[in-house]
Coordinates of C-alpha atoms in Angstrom, one line a residue:
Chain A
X150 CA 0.0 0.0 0.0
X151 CA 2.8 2.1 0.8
X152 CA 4.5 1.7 -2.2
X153 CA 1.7 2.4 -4.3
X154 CA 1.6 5.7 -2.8
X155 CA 4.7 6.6 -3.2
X156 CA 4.5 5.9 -6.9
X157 CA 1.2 7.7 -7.4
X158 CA 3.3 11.1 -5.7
X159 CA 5.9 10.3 -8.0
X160 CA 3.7 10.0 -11.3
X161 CA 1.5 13.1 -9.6
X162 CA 4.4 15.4 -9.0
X163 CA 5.6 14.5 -12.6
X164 CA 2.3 15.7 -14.4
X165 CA 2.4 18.8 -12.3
X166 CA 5.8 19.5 -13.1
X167 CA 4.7 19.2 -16.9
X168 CA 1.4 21.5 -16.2
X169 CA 3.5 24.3 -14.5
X170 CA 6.4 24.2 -17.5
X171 CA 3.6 24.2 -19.9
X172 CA 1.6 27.2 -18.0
X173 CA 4.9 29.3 -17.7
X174 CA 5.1 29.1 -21.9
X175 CA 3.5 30.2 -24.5
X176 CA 2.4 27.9 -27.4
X177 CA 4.2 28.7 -31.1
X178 CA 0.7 28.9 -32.4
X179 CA -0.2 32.3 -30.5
X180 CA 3.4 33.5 -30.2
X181 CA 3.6 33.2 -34.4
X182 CA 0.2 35.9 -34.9
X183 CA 0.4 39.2 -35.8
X184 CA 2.5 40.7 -38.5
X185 CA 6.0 40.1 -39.6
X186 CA 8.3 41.4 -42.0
X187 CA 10.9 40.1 -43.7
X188 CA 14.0 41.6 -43.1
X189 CA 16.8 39.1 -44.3
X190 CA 17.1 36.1 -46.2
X191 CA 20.1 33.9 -46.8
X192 CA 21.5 30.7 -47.5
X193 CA 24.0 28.9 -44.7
X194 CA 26.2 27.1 -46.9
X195 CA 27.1 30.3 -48.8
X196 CA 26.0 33.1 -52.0
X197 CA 27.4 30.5 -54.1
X198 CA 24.5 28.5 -54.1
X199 CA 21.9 30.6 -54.5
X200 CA 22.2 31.1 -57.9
X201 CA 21.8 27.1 -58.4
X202 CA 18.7 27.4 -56.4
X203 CA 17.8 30.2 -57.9
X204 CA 18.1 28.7 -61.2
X205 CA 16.8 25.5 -59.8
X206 CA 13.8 27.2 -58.6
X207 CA 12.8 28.9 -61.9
X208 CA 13.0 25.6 -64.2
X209 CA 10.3 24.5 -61.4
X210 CA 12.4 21.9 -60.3
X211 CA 12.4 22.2 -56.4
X212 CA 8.5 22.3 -57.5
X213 CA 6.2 22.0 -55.4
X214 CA 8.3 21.6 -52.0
X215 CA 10.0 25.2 -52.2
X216 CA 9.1 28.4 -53.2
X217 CA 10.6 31.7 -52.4
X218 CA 8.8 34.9 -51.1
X219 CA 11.5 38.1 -50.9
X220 CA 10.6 41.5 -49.4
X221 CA 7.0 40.4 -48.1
X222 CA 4.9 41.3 -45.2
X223 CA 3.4 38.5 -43.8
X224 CA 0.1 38.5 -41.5
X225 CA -0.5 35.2 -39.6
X226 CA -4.0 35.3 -38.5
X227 CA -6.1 33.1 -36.0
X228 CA -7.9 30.1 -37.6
X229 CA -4.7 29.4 -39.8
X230 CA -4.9 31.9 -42.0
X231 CA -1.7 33.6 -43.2
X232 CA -1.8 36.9 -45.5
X233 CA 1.1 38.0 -47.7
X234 CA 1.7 40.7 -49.3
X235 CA 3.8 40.9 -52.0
X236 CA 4.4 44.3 -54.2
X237 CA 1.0 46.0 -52.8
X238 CA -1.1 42.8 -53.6
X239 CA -2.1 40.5 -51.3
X240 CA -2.5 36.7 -50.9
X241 CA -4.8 34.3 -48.5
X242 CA -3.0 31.1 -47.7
X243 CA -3.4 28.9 -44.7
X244 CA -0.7 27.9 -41.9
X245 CA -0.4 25.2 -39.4
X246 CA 2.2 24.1 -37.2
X247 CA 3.3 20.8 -36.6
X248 CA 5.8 18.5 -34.7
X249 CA 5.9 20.0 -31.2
X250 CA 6.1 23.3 -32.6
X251 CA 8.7 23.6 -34.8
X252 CA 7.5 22.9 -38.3
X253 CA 5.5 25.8 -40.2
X254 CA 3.5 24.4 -42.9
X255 CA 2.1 26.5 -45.6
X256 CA -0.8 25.5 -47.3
X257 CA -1.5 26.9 -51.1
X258 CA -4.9 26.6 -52.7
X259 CA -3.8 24.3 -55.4
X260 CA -2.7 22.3 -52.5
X261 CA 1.2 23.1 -52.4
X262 CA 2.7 22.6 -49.4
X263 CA 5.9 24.2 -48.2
X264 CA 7.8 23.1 -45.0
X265 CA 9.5 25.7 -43.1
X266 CA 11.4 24.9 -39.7
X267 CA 10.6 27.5 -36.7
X268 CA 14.4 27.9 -35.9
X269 CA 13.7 30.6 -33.5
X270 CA 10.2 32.3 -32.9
X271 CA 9.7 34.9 -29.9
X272 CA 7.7 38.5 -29.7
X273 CA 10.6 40.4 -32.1
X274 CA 12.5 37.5 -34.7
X275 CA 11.1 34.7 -36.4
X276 CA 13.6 32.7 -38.2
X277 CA 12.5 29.9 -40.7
X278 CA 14.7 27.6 -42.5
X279 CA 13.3 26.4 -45.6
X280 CA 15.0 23.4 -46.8
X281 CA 15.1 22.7 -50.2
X282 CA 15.8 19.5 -52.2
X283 CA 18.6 17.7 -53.2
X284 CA 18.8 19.5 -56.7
X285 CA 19.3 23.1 -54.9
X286 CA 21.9 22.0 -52.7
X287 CA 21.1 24.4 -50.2
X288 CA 19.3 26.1 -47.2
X289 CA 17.8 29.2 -47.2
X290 CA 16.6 30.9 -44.1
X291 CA 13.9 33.6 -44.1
X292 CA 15.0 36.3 -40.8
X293 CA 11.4 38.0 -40.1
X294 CA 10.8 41.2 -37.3
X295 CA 7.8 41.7 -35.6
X296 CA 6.0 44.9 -36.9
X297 CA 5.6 46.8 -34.4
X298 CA 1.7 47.7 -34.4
X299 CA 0.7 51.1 -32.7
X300 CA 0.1 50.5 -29.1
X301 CA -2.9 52.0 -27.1
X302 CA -0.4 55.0 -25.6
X303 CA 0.4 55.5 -29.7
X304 CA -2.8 56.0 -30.3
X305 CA -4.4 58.7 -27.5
X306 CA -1.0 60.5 -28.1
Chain B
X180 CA 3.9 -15.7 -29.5
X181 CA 2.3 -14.3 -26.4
X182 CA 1.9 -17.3 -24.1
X183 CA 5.0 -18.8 -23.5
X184 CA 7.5 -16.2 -20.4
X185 CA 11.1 -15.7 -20.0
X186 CA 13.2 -18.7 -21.2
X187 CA 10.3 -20.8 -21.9
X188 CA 10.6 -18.9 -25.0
X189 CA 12.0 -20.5 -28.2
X190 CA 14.0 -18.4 -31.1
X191 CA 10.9 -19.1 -33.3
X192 CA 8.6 -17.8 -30.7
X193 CA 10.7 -14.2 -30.3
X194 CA 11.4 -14.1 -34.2
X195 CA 7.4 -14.5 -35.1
X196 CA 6.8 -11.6 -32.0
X197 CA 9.7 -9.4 -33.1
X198 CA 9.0 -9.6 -36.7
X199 CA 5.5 -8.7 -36.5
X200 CA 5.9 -5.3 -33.4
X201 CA 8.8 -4.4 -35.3
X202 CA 7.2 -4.2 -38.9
X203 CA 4.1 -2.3 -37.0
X204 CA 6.4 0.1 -35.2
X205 CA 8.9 0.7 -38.7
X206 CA 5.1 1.6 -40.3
X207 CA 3.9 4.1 -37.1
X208 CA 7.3 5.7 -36.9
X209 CA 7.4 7.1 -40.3
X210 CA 3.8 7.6 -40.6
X211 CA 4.1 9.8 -37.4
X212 CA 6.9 11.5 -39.3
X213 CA 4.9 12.3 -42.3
X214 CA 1.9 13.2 -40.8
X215 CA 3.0 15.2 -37.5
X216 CA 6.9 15.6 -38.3
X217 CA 8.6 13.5 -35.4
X218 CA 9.6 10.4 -34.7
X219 CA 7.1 8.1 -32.3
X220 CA 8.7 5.0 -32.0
X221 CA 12.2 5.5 -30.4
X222 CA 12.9 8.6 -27.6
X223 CA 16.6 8.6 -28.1
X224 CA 16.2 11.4 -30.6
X225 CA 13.9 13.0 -28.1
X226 CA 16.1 13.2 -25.3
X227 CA 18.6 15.2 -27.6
X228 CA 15.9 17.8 -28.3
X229 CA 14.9 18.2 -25.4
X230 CA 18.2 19.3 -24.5
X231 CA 18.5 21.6 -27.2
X232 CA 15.4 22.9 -25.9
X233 CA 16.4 23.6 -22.9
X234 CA 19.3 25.4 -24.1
X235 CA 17.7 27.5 -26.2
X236 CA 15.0 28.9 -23.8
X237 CA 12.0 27.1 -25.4
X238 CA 10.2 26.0 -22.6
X239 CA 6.6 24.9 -24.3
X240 CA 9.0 22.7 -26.9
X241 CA 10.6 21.2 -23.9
X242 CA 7.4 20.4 -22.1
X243 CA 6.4 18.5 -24.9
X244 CA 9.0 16.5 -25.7
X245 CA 9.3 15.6 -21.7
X246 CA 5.9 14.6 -21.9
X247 CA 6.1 12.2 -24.7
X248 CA 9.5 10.7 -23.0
X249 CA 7.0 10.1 -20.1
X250 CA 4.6 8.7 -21.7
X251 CA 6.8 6.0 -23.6
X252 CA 8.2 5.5 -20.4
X253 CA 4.7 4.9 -18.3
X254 CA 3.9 2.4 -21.7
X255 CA 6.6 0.4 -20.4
X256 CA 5.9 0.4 -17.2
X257 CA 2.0 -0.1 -17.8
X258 CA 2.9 -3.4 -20.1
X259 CA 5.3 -4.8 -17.2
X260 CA 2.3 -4.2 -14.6
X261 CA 0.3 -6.5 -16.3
X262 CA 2.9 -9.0 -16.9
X263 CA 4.2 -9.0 -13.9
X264 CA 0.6 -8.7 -11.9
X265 CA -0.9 -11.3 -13.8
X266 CA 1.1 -13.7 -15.0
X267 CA 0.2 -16.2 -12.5
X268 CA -4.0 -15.9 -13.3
X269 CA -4.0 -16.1 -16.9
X270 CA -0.2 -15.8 -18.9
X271 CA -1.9 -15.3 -22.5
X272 CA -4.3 -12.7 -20.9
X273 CA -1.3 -10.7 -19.1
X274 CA 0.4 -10.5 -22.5
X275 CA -2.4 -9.9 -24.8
X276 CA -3.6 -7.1 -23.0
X277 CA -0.7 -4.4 -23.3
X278 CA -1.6 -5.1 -27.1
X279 CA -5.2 -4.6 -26.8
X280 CA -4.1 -1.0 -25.2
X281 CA -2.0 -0.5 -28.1
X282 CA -4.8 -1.3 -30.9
X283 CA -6.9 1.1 -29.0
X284 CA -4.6 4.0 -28.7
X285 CA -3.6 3.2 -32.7
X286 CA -7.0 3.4 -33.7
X287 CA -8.3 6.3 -31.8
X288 CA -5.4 8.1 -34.0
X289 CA -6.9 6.5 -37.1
X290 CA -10.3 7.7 -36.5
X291 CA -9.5 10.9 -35.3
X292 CA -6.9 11.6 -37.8
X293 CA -9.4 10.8 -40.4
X294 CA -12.7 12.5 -39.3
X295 CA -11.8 15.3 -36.5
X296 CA -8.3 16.0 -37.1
X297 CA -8.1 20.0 -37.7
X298 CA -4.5 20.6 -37.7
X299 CA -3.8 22.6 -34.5
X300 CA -0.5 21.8 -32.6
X301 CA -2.4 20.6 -29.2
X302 CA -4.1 17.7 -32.0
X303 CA -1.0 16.8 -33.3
X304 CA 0.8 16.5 -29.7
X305 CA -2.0 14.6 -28.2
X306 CA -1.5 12.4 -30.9
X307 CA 2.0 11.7 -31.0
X308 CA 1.5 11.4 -27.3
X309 CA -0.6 8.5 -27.8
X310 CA 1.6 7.0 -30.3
X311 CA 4.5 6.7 -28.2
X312 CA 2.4 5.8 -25.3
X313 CA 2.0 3.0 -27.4
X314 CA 5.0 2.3 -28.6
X315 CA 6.3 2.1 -25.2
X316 CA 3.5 -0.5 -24.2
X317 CA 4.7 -2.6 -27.3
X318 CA 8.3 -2.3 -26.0
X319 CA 7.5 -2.8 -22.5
X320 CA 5.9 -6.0 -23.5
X321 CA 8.1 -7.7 -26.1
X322 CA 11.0 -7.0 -23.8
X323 CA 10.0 -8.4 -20.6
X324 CA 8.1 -11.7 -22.1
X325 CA 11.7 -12.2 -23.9
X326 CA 14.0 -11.7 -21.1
X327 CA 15.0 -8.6 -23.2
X328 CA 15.4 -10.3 -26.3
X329 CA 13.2 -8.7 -28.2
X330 CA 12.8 -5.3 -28.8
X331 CA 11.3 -3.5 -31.6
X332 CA 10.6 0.0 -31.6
X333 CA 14.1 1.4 -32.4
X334 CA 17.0 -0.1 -33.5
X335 CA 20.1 1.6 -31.5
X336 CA 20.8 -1.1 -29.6
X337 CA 19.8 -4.2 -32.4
X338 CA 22.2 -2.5 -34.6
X339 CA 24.9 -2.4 -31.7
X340 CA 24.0 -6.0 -30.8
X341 CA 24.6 -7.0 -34.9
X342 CA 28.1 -5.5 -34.9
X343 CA 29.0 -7.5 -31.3
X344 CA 27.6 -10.6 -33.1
X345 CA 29.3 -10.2 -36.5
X346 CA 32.6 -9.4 -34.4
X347 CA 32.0 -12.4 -32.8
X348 CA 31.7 -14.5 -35.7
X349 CA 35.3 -13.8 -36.8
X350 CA 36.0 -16.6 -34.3
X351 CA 35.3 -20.0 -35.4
X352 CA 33.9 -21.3 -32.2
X353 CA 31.5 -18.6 -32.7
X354 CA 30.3 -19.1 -35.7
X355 CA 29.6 -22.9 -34.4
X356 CA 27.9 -21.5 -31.6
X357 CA 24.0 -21.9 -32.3
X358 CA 22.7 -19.6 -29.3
X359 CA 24.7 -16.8 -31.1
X360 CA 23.6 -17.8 -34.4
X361 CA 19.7 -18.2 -33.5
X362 CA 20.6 -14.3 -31.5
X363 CA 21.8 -12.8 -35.0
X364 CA 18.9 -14.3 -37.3
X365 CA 16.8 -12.7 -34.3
X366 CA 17.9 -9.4 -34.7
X367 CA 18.4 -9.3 -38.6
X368 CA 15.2 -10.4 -38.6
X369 CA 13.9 -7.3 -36.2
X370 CA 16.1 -5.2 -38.4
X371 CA 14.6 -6.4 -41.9
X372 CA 10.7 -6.5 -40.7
X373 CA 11.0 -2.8 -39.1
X374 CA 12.7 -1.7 -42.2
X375 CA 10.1 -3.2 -44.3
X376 CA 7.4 -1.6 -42.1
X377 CA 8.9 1.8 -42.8
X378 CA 9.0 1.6 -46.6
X379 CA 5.4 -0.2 -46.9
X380 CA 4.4 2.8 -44.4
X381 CA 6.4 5.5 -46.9
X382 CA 4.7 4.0 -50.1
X383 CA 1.2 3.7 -48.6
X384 CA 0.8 7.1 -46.8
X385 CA 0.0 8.7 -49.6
X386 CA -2.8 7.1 -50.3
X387 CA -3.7 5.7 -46.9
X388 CA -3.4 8.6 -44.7
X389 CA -4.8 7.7 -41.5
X390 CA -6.1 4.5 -42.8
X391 CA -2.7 3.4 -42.3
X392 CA -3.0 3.2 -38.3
X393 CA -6.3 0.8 -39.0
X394 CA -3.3 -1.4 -41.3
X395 CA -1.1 -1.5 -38.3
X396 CA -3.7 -2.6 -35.8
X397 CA -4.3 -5.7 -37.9
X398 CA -0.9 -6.8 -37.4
X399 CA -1.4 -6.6 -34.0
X400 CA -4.8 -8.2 -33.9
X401 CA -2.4 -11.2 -35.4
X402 CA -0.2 -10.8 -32.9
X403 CA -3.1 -11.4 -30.3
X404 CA -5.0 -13.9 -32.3
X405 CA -2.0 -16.2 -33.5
X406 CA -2.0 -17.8 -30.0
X407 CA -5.5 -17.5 -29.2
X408 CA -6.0 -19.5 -32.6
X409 CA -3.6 -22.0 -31.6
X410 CA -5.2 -22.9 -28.6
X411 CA -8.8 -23.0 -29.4
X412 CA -7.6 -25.2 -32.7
X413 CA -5.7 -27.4 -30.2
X414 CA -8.4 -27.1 -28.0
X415 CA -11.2 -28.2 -30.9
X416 CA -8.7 -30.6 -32.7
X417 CA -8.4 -32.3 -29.4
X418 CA -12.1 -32.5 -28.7
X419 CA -12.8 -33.6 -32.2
X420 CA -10.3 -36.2 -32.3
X421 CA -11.5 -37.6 -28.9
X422 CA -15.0 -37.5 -30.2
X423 CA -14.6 -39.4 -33.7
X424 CA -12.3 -41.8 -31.6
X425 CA -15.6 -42.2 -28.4
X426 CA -17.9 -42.5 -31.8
X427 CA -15.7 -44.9 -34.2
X428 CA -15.5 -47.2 -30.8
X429 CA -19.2 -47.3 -30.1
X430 CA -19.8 -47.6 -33.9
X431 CA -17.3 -51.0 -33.6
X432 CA -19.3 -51.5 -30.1
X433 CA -22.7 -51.9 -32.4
X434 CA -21.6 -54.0 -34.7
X435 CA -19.8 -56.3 -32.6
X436 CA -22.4 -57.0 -29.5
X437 CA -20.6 -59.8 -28.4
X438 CA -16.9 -58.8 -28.1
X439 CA -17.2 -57.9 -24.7
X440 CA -18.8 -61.3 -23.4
X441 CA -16.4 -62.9 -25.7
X442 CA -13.6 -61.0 -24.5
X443 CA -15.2 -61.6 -21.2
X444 CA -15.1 -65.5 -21.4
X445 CA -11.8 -65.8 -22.9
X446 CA -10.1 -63.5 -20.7
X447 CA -11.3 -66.2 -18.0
X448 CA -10.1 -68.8 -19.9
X449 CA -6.8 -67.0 -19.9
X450 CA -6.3 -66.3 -16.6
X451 CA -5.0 -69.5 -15.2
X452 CA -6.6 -70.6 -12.1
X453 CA -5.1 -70.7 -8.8

């Protein structure tokens, strides 16, 4: 009997522990809304392979994997929803995240999918890296800043 | 598979159990990799995340991947409980159960996969959650009935065992040595089935999509019904047997009324008087 006690206070402290870690964060699915703007985007293994992926990327053959968005503003809204815009014109996709947070998966309507991995997400820098296939030879990371939105002391000013 | 305990085992016994788990948990690991992008069958990757984690501040990432290394941990220790517990009452019940846990947890990711499933991250947690939960019942239990034999849901330490054994054989007394020999077909065979599972899981997930889990719970239900089978056959081949035997003799008993008085008065003619 005793013994059964002490493991149930084992198990139960456990499962609290978990609770309290998961209360004192915040889940990538609210951290990721609001609107981000890309500031940066480069490849890790060097210029020199961008213009393969580049090229790569126009003769659609990293099709339908990879994609690349430069200069965008990108609005990630609640229900999945993600906005872009992209030279004043905008575009409605849908996002999800997967794994235990750390895959970004954007959904076209032709039913494209891209893959992204949340290197680092927090209130000001979202990084993604986008990996490509074996033809680009390369991985590109998208470096994203929070826009900062006007705040209620902004706004009576 | 499931009825015999321990060393009571026989290589055939752990090479039916550990090709069948291992080819189900080679087809859940990479389905839970294409569907929810992690791994669901081994924690040894986990641990190493969870690390990283932890270094890098991301406490919701951390609690997640502690939770799924808890809850393939409590698998194990769940599937032991029963063995363990009840062994003594009912060895074929102790063992079949952890299984029956594990077709339920794989199909309640079927079905909810397939007609709830909306894509949120607390969905695709609570799912992986269940599918190492599990995994580490099927883990739990093919390693304790085998004295640690068998084990199927990763293959860090079959892989290590392999390179021992085929060290090993570089000896001749080795290689003459039919416990080591019956040990390396063991785990090739682990090795080959779980690979199998993965590719037939790679190939079929496309078309399958959660319909796959249903695929991997038949397996299992072989698993469970390959002994249960055996027994009731032996069970009814038995009883038949005895039956057309009882029925041929009272057939023979009909058409030969007199054999017993016959018998009767010869076998006191037999017996000498004394």
């Amino acid at each position: 009997m005793k013994l059964w006690i002490t493991y149930s206070v084992v198990f139960l402290f456990g499962i609290l522990g978990l609770f309290l870690l998961f209360n004192a964060s915040t889940s990538p699915e609210k951290v990721i809304l609001g609107k981000w703007k890309e500031t940066d985007w480069k490849f890790e293994k060097g210029i020199a392979f961008a213009a393969d992926i580049a090229a790569a990327s126009k003769a659609k053959a990293t099709q339908p994997e990879f994609s690349f968005h430069k200069a965008e503003d990108w609005e990630f809204l609640p229900g999945g929803y993600l906005r872009l815009k992209i030279a004043g014109q905008q575009e409605l996709l849908t996002w999800r995240i997967k794994g235990r947070g750390h895959v970004l998966q954007i959904q076209y309507g032709n039913d494209r999918i891209e893959n992204y991995q949340l290197t680092v997400l927090d209130k000001n820098k979202m990084v993604l890296n986008a990996e490509s296939d074996v033809q680009a030879r390369g991985i590109s990371q998208l470096i994203f800043e929070r826009e900062k939105s006007e705040t209620y002391a902004q706004k009576i000013q | 598979m499931l009825r015999k305990y321990s060393n009571s085992r026989t290589l055939g016994d752990n090479v039916k159990l550990g090709v069948l788990t291992a080819f189900s948990a080679g087809m859940v690991n990479i389905a839970s990799l294409l569907l929810f992008f992690s791994f669901s069958s081994n924690v040894t990757g986990h641990y190493a995340i969870l690390a990283a984690e932890l270094v890098k501040g991301n406490l919701y990432q951390a609690a997640v991947v502690l939770g799924w290394i808890f809850l393939f941990f409590f698998g194990g220790f769940v599937s032991n409980m029963f063995v363990i517990h009840m062994n003594k009452k009912n060895t074929y019940v102790a063992h079949a159960l952890p299984i029956v846990l594990e077709i339920i947890c794989l199909v309640a990711v079927g079905i909810y996969g397939q007609f709830f499933y909306k894509e949120t991250l607390v969905e695709t947690e609570a799912m992986l959650a269940l599918m190492l939960f599990a995994m580490g019942l099927q883990n739990g239990l093919t390693a304790s009935i085998s004295n640690f034999a068998v084990k199927t849901t990763h293959l860090t330490g079959v892989t290590t065992d392999l390179g021992i054994l085929f060290s090993m054989f570089t000896h001749k007394e080795h290689r003459k040595n039919n416990e080591l020999k019956g040990k390396a077909i063991l785990l090739l065979s682990i090795a080959a089935a779980y690979l199998a599972g993965a590719v037939v899981s790679g190939i079929t997930y496309m078309h399958m999509g959660f319909r796959l889990f249903y695929a991997v719970s038949l397996f299992l239900v072989v698993v469970i019904f390959y002994d249960f089978y055996k027994l009731k056959l032996f069970r009814y081949l038995s009883n038949k047997r005895t039956k057309t035997q009882a029925i041929q003799l009272e057939t023979i008993a009909k058409q030969l009324p007199n054999i017993p008085e016959q018998k009767k008065k010869r076998t006191q003619e037999e017996v000498p008087a004394y």
